[in-house]
GROMACS .gro file of C-alpha atoms in nm:
model
  343
    1MET     CA    1   2.835  -6.242   1.656
    2ARG     CA    2   2.750  -5.933   1.851
    3ILE     CA    3   3.034  -5.693   1.937
    4ARG     CA    4   3.014  -5.360   2.108
    5GLY     CA    5   3.243  -5.078   2.217
    6LYS     CA    6   3.523  -5.104   1.967
    7TYR     CA    7   3.602  -5.100   1.597
    8ILE     CA    8   3.721  -5.418   1.438
    9ALA     CA    9   3.970  -5.400   1.153
   10VAL     CA   10   3.869  -5.638   0.883
   11ALA     CA   11   4.061  -5.700   0.562
   12VAL     CA   12   3.935  -5.529   0.248
   13LEU     CA   13   3.817  -5.774  -0.016
   14ALA     CA   14   4.130  -5.913  -0.177
   15GLY     CA   15   4.173  -5.809  -0.542
   16ALA     CA   16   3.831  -5.657  -0.559
   17VAL     CA   17   3.777  -5.417  -0.843
   18LEU     CA   18   3.468  -5.236  -0.954
   19ALA     CA   19   3.274  -5.403  -1.229
   20GLY     CA   20   3.289  -5.237  -1.570
   21ALA     CA   21   3.584  -5.017  -1.493
   22PRO     CA   22   3.936  -5.025  -1.338
   23ALA     CA   23   3.972  -4.929  -0.967
   24THR     CA   24   4.045  -4.571  -1.058
   25ALA     CA   25   3.805  -4.375  -1.282
   26ALA     CA   26   3.910  -4.066  -1.462
   27ALA     CA   27   3.741  -3.739  -1.381
   28ALA     CA   28   3.735  -3.385  -1.499
   29GLU     CA   29   4.020  -3.143  -1.418
   30GLY     CA   30   4.268  -3.427  -1.363
   31CYS     CA   31   4.092  -3.554  -1.050
   32GLN     CA   32   4.108  -3.930  -1.017
   33TRP     CA   33   3.856  -4.106  -0.797
   34THR     CA   34   3.987  -4.424  -0.635
   35ALA     CA   35   3.734  -4.674  -0.519
   36ALA     CA   36   3.797  -4.890  -0.215
   37THR     CA   37   3.571  -5.157  -0.072
   38LEU     CA   38   3.496  -5.116   0.301
   39PRO     CA   39   3.545  -5.404   0.543
   40VAL     CA   40   3.275  -5.653   0.627
   41PRO     CA   41   3.305  -5.909   0.913
   42ASP     CA   42   3.333  -6.270   0.820
   43GLY     CA   43   2.993  -6.437   0.785
   44TYR     CA   44   2.814  -6.130   0.662
   45ARG     CA   45   2.743  -5.948   0.335
   46LEU     CA   46   2.620  -5.598   0.259
   47ASN     CA   47   2.244  -5.550   0.273
   48SER     CA   48   2.224  -5.165   0.251
   49MET     CA   49   2.436  -4.856   0.302
   50GLY     CA   50   2.314  -4.550   0.495
   51ALA     CA   51   2.447  -4.198   0.564
   52GLY     CA   52   2.695  -4.072   0.815
   53ASP     CA   53   2.834  -3.787   1.026
   54GLY     CA   54   3.028  -3.608   0.753
   55ALA     CA   55   3.363  -3.708   0.905
   56GLY     CA   56   3.392  -4.058   0.773
   57ALA     CA   57   3.163  -4.257   0.994
   58VAL     CA   58   2.876  -4.425   0.797
   59ALA     CA   59   2.594  -4.646   0.915
   60GLY     CA   60   2.461  -4.952   0.731
   61THR     CA   61   2.304  -5.295   0.745
   62LEU     CA   62   2.456  -5.643   0.693
   63GLN     CA   63   2.294  -5.973   0.618
   64PRO     CA   64   2.426  -6.290   0.785
   65GLN     CA   65   2.524  -6.573   0.556
   66SER     CA   66   2.368  -6.822   0.799
   67PRO     CA   67   2.002  -6.877   0.719
   68GLY     CA   68   1.758  -6.762   0.987
   69GLU     CA   69   1.985  -6.507   1.149
   70PRO     CA   70   1.859  -6.142   1.171
   71LEU     CA   71   1.988  -5.840   0.978
   72VAL     CA   72   2.234  -5.640   1.191
   73GLY     CA   73   2.337  -5.277   1.206
   74VAL     CA   74   2.698  -5.154   1.156
   75VAL     CA   75   2.900  -4.840   1.154
   76TRP     CA   76   3.208  -4.798   0.931
   77GLN     CA   77   3.481  -4.562   1.047
   78GLY     CA   78   3.833  -4.531   0.929
   79ASP     CA   79   3.970  -4.879   0.845
   80GLY     CA   80   3.730  -5.064   1.067
   81VAL     CA   81   3.372  -5.160   1.110
   82ARG     CA   82   3.170  -5.180   1.438
   83LEU     CA   83   2.907  -5.442   1.453
   84LEU     CA   84   2.614  -5.311   1.656
   85GLY     CA   85   2.401  -5.617   1.621
   86ALA     CA   86   2.022  -5.667   1.599
   87ALA     CA   87   1.785  -5.464   1.816
   88PHE     CA   88   1.613  -5.700   2.049
   89GLY     CA   89   1.713  -5.994   1.838
   90LEU     CA   90   1.507  -5.886   1.534
   91ASP     CA   91   1.590  -5.766   1.173
   92THR     CA   92   1.754  -5.426   1.216
   93GLU     CA   93   1.831  -5.160   0.955
   94LEU     CA   94   2.045  -4.855   1.031
   95ASN     CA   95   2.018  -4.535   0.824
   96ASP     CA   96   2.240  -4.278   0.978
   97VAL     CA   97   2.499  -4.199   1.252
   98ASN     CA   98   2.614  -3.861   1.399
   99ALA     CA   99   2.950  -3.740   1.534
  100SER     CA  100   2.856  -3.850   1.885
  101GLY     CA  101   2.825  -4.207   1.759
  102VAL     CA  102   2.446  -4.232   1.791
  103ALA     CA  103   2.306  -4.451   1.514
  104VAL     CA  104   1.937  -4.452   1.413
  105GLY     CA  105   1.719  -4.695   1.217
  106SER     CA  106   1.442  -4.942   1.289
  107TYR     CA  107   1.380  -5.304   1.368
  108ARG     CA  108   1.111  -5.524   1.207
  109GLU     CA  109   0.861  -5.727   1.409
  110ARG     CA  110   0.640  -5.993   1.252
  111ARG     CA  111   0.319  -6.034   1.453
  112PRO     CA  112   0.121  -6.358   1.445
  113GLY     CA  113  -0.153  -6.351   1.181
  114ALA     CA  114  -0.045  -6.009   1.044
  115GLU     CA  115   0.005  -5.983   0.667
  116PHE     CA  116   0.283  -5.711   0.699
  117PRO     CA  117   0.561  -5.667   0.950
  118VAL     CA  118   0.558  -5.364   1.183
  119ASN     CA  119   0.862  -5.135   1.212
  120HIS     CA  120   0.980  -4.977   1.534
  121ALA     CA  121   1.225  -4.677   1.529
  122VAL     CA  122   1.537  -4.714   1.735
  123ARG     CA  123   1.861  -4.541   1.821
  124HIS     CA  124   2.183  -4.707   1.925
  125THR     CA  125   2.365  -4.512   2.202
  126GLY     CA  126   2.572  -4.601   2.501
  127GLY     CA  127   2.639  -4.953   2.368
  128HIS     CA  128   2.269  -5.055   2.337
  129PHE     CA  129   1.952  -5.006   2.134
  130GLU     CA  130   1.669  -4.792   2.255
  131ARG     CA  131   1.318  -4.792   2.100
  132LEU     CA  132   1.192  -4.447   2.019
  133PRO     CA  133   0.839  -4.361   2.132
  134ASP     CA  134   0.544  -4.396   1.898
  135PRO     CA  135   0.331  -4.084   1.840
  136PRO     CA  136  -0.032  -4.127   1.961
  137GLY     CA  137  -0.230  -4.310   1.689
  138TYR     CA  138   0.077  -4.452   1.508
  139THR     CA  139   0.230  -4.799   1.544
  140ASN     CA  140   0.462  -4.829   1.243
  141THR     CA  141   0.776  -4.614   1.280
  142LYS     CA  142   1.120  -4.564   1.123
  143ALA     CA  143   1.412  -4.337   1.213
  144LEU     CA  144   1.577  -4.209   0.894
  145ALA     CA  145   1.839  -3.949   0.989
  146ILE     CA  146   2.003  -3.780   1.280
  147ASN     CA  147   2.173  -3.438   1.297
  148ALA     CA  148   2.476  -3.331   1.498
  149ARG     CA  149   2.290  -3.234   1.820
  150GLY     CA  150   2.078  -3.553   1.810
  151ASP     CA  151   1.747  -3.459   1.657
  152ILE     CA  152   1.603  -3.761   1.475
  153LEU     CA  153   1.400  -3.741   1.156
  154GLY     CA  154   1.156  -4.020   1.090
  155ALA     CA  155   0.835  -4.142   0.924
  156VAL     CA  156   0.535  -4.308   1.087
  157GLY     CA  157   0.211  -4.479   0.981
  158GLU     CA  158  -0.101  -4.575   1.163
  159THR     CA  159  -0.073  -4.950   1.092
  160GLU     CA  160   0.153  -5.209   0.924
  161ALA     CA  161  -0.064  -5.214   0.615
  162ASN     CA  162  -0.047  -4.844   0.533
  163GLY     CA  163   0.328  -4.813   0.559
  164VAL     CA  164   0.520  -4.511   0.692
  165ASN     CA  165   0.411  -4.181   0.547
  166ASN     CA  166   0.395  -3.896   0.802
  167THR     CA  167   0.705  -3.691   0.885
  168VAL     CA  168   0.813  -3.675   1.250
  169VAL     CA  169   1.104  -3.558   1.466
  170TRP     CA  170   1.227  -3.698   1.795
  171PRO     CA  171   1.390  -3.378   1.945
  172ALA     CA  172   1.718  -3.409   2.120
  173ASP     CA  173   1.619  -3.157   2.386
  174ALA     CA  174   1.301  -3.336   2.476
  175PRO     CA  175   1.390  -3.703   2.529
  176GLY     CA  176   1.095  -3.942   2.523
  177THR     CA  177   0.883  -3.715   2.300
  178VAL     CA  178   0.801  -3.707   1.932
  179GLU     CA  179   0.657  -3.429   1.710
  180VAL     CA  180   0.438  -3.510   1.407
  181LEU     CA  181   0.531  -3.229   1.163
  182ASP     CA  182   0.247  -3.288   0.912
  183PRO     CA  183  -0.036  -3.517   1.031
  184SER     CA  184  -0.207  -3.529   0.694
  185PRO     CA  185  -0.277  -3.883   0.555
  186ALA     CA  186  -0.118  -3.802   0.222
  187TRP     CA  187   0.199  -3.978   0.107
  188GLN     CA  188   0.516  -3.793   0.215
  189VAL     CA  189   0.887  -3.811   0.130
  190GLN     CA  190   1.135  -3.718   0.403
  191GLY     CA  191   1.428  -3.534   0.240
  192GLY     CA  192   1.649  -3.466   0.542
  193ILE     CA  193   1.712  -3.268   0.857
  194ASN     CA  194   1.996  -3.011   0.905
  195ASP     CA  195   2.196  -2.926   1.217
  196ASP     CA  196   1.946  -2.649   1.312
  197GLY     CA  197   1.662  -2.900   1.312
  198THR     CA  198   1.503  -2.772   0.986
  199VAL     CA  199   1.339  -3.056   0.796
  200ALA     CA  200   1.283  -3.072   0.416
  201ALA     CA  201   0.998  -3.300   0.296
  202ALA     CA  202   0.756  -3.352   0.016
  203VAL     CA  203   0.381  -3.388   0.062
  204LEU     CA  204   0.124  -3.511  -0.178
  205ASP     CA  205  -0.092  -3.221  -0.300
  206TRP     CA  206  -0.429  -3.318  -0.457
  207SER     CA  207  -0.490  -2.963  -0.561
  208THR     CA  208  -0.217  -2.995  -0.829
  209GLY     CA  209  -0.342  -3.327  -0.958
  210GLY     CA  210  -0.159  -3.545  -0.704
  211HIS     CA  211   0.192  -3.396  -0.746
  212LEU     CA  212   0.438  -3.386  -0.455
  213ALA     CA  213   0.497  -3.031  -0.313
  214GLY     CA  214   0.829  -2.965  -0.142
  215TYR     CA  215   0.820  -2.798   0.202
  216VAL     CA  216   1.075  -2.642   0.437
  217LEU     CA  217   0.976  -2.721   0.800
  218PRO     CA  218   1.185  -2.503   1.045
  219TRP     CA  219   1.181  -2.652   1.398
  220GLY     CA  220   0.937  -2.444   1.597
  221GLY     CA  221   0.841  -2.233   1.288
  222SER     CA  222   0.580  -2.238   1.010
  223ALA     CA  223   0.608  -2.462   0.701
  224VAL     CA  224   0.723  -2.289   0.384
  225ARG     CA  225   0.635  -2.427   0.044
  226MET     CA  226   0.923  -2.461  -0.198
  227ALA     CA  227   0.884  -2.281  -0.522
  228SER     CA  228   0.855  -2.506  -0.831
  229PRO     CA  229   1.108  -2.423  -1.107
  230VAL     CA  230   0.890  -2.603  -1.363
  231ALA     CA  231   0.531  -2.549  -1.465
  232SER     CA  232   0.415  -2.879  -1.317
  233GLY     CA  233   0.557  -3.187  -1.167
  234ASP     CA  234   0.677  -3.317  -0.830
  235VAL     CA  235   0.923  -3.106  -0.614
  236ILE     CA  236   1.114  -3.351  -0.399
  237PRO     CA  237   1.393  -3.232  -0.162
  238ALA     CA  238   1.666  -3.488  -0.115
  239ALA     CA  239   1.922  -3.315   0.109
  240VAL     CA  240   1.922  -3.008   0.341
  241THR     CA  241   2.206  -2.824   0.503
  242THR     CA  242   2.206  -2.494   0.704
  243ARG     CA  243   2.259  -2.317   0.365
  244ARG     CA  244   2.073  -2.487   0.091
  245ILE     CA  245   1.830  -2.758  -0.012
  246ALA     CA  246   1.902  -2.996  -0.305
  247GLY     CA  247   1.643  -3.211  -0.484
  248THR     CA  248   1.452  -3.267  -0.805
  249ALA     CA  249   1.163  -3.102  -0.986
  250GLY     CA  250   0.941  -3.305  -1.219
  251HIS     CA  251   1.138  -3.462  -1.500
  252ASP     CA  252   1.361  -3.157  -1.533
  253GLY     CA  253   1.639  -3.289  -1.317
  254ALA     CA  254   1.807  -3.150  -1.010
  255PHE     CA  255   1.789  -2.797  -0.853
  256LEU     CA  256   1.911  -2.602  -0.548
  257TRP     CA  257   1.672  -2.401  -0.325
  258HIS     CA  258   1.733  -2.145  -0.055
  259LEU     CA  259   1.594  -2.221   0.299
  260ASP     CA  260   1.318  -1.966   0.238
  261GLY     CA  261   1.184  -2.195  -0.037
  262SER     CA  262   1.296  -1.989  -0.337
  263VAL     CA  263   1.486  -2.151  -0.618
  264ASP     CA  264   1.862  -2.085  -0.626
  265ARG     CA  265   1.969  -2.251  -0.953
  266ALA     CA  266   1.946  -2.561  -1.171
  267LEU     CA  267   2.199  -2.843  -1.152
  268PRO     CA  268   2.184  -2.952  -1.519
  269GLU     CA  269   2.451  -3.218  -1.485
  270LEU     CA  270   2.236  -3.430  -1.256
  271ARG     CA  271   1.909  -3.621  -1.298
  272THR     CA  272   1.884  -3.693  -0.916
  273VAL     CA  273   2.058  -3.583  -0.597
  274ALA     CA  274   2.186  -3.826  -0.342
  275ALA     CA  275   2.372  -3.615  -0.086
  276MET     CA  276   2.511  -3.277  -0.008
  277ASN     CA  277   2.771  -3.169   0.253
  278THR     CA  278   2.772  -2.841   0.449
  279ALA     CA  279   3.027  -2.686   0.219
  280GLY     CA  280   2.791  -2.737  -0.076
  281ALA     CA  281   2.946  -3.032  -0.255
  282ILE     CA  282   2.678  -3.249  -0.417
  283VAL     CA  283   2.678  -3.603  -0.533
  284GLY     CA  284   2.405  -3.758  -0.757
  285GLU     CA  285   2.321  -3.946  -1.071
  286ALA     CA  286   2.362  -3.821  -1.429
  287GLY     CA  287   2.124  -3.909  -1.709
  288ASP     CA  288   2.346  -4.189  -1.825
  289GLY     CA  289   2.352  -4.361  -1.491
  290SER     CA  290   2.700  -4.238  -1.387
  291THR     CA  291   2.772  -4.095  -1.042
  292LEU     CA  292   2.887  -3.730  -1.044
  293PHE     CA  293   3.049  -3.503  -0.789
  294LEU     CA  294   2.971  -3.127  -0.812
  295PRO     CA  295   3.236  -2.928  -0.629
  296PRO     CA  296   3.117  -2.661  -0.385
  297ASP     CA  297   3.296  -2.385  -0.577
  298GLY     CA  298   3.087  -2.456  -0.888
  299GLY     CA  299   3.376  -2.618  -1.076
  300PRO     CA  300   3.320  -2.881  -1.353
  301ALA     CA  301   3.138  -3.200  -1.255
  302GLN     CA  302   3.362  -3.497  -1.183
  303THR     CA  303   3.283  -3.861  -1.258
  304VAL     CA  304   3.298  -4.058  -0.938
  305ALA     CA  305   3.173  -4.386  -1.091
  306PRO     CA  306   3.083  -4.454  -1.455
  307ALA     CA  307   2.761  -4.614  -1.561
  308GLY     CA  308   2.750  -4.991  -1.532
  309GLN     CA  309   2.874  -5.031  -1.180
  310ASN     CA  310   2.526  -5.027  -1.017
  311SER     CA  311   2.660  -4.761  -0.782
  312ARG     CA  312   2.431  -4.610  -0.524
  313VAL     CA  313   2.574  -4.308  -0.337
  314ARG     CA  314   2.446  -4.223   0.005
  315GLU     CA  315   2.693  -3.978   0.161
  316VAL     CA  316   2.953  -3.710   0.076
  317ALA     CA  317   3.176  -3.620   0.370
  318GLU     CA  318   3.313  -3.279   0.451
  319ASN     CA  319   3.651  -3.372   0.304
  320GLY     CA  320   3.485  -3.477  -0.025
  321ASP     CA  321   3.494  -3.858   0.034
  322VAL     CA  322   3.193  -4.030  -0.120
  323PHE     CA  323   3.025  -4.337   0.032
  324GLY     CA  324   2.784  -4.580  -0.112
  325SER     CA  325   2.756  -4.923  -0.269
  326ALA     CA  326   2.863  -5.073  -0.601
  327THR     CA  327   2.915  -5.404  -0.780
  328VAL     CA  328   3.259  -5.550  -0.730
  329TYR     CA  329   3.433  -5.864  -0.857
  330SER     CA  330   3.609  -6.067  -0.587
  331PRO     CA  331   3.609  -6.277  -0.805
  332ASP     CA  332   3.233  -6.329  -0.819
  333PRO     CA  333   3.002  -6.031  -0.866
  334ALA     CA  334   2.878  -5.887  -0.534
  335THR     CA  335   2.746  -5.566  -0.391
  336ALA     CA  336   2.995  -5.403  -0.157
  337ALA     CA  337   3.019  -5.098   0.058
  338VAL     CA  338   3.255  -4.853  -0.118
  339ARG     CA  339   3.439  -4.530  -0.041
  340TRP     CA  340   3.544  -4.312  -0.339
  341ARG     CA  341   3.826  -4.069  -0.276
  342CYS     CA  342   3.961  -3.804  -0.512
  343GLY     CA  343   4.336  -3.846  -0.532
   0.00000   0.00000   0.00000
């Protein structure tokens, strides 16, 4: 079923509760995080959850229950879900959506005789999918994130076999073009793009023994290397806003950086960072596997989801709502799209 142009209200899983804990989990300072499963149309189940516009719209991917049908992209917003369908009838994964309703991701094409499928970056706008242009010399592309003005962050590779490694941006003010930010063949990790077009990414650096080095890549400016707060180890940015960068350093956990690449401070409560909003609220994973929320004012960390729920957080909205996936019972164990809200 392919539906465009409107949101469809679908009932929340009846009686669904998070595995390993009641629906409400206690948190610090009297805050109680209530988990609600997000709607999924009949005939589908969750495949993956993406990020969103900061105001409650979140992109994702569903898998049809009918064998042979392609993966489809969706956008959750409010109490409904909009089924965007499959780009050109092929498996489609959506990773992000902005406030203008433009969703980005990729579709997968299996070519005759090829060992690996090739990916093609797409955006969904105006009720239809559009393929994004390939940079010269690259055939394997994915769109990973989109900012408020429509700049799209992605990753590309020369062929199907070597994956998607190089960091690119499809700029909103130059439709039909794409900029390769770092054309080196080394492995790269794309951390995010902020509303000014600044990208945070990590690049493999053989001069340090093959560690990943974090970089701030201002649009139209020169790349700035992020300082390492530890003697050695990878520096991997995970989220970037117009104020800060959040990520990890080696095995020493999570940190904040300024946009000039200097270290701001450690985030000792977290092992990894999942998302950060423009106010500075951060969500990530603690050492015990629980999901934590760090308030923007520096208050005590709050437990969004305890360990054991297989929770995977992807978004923290401007109002503090947290979005991701977790195991639910309804009554059989299943992975569902979840919104956690502090009541």
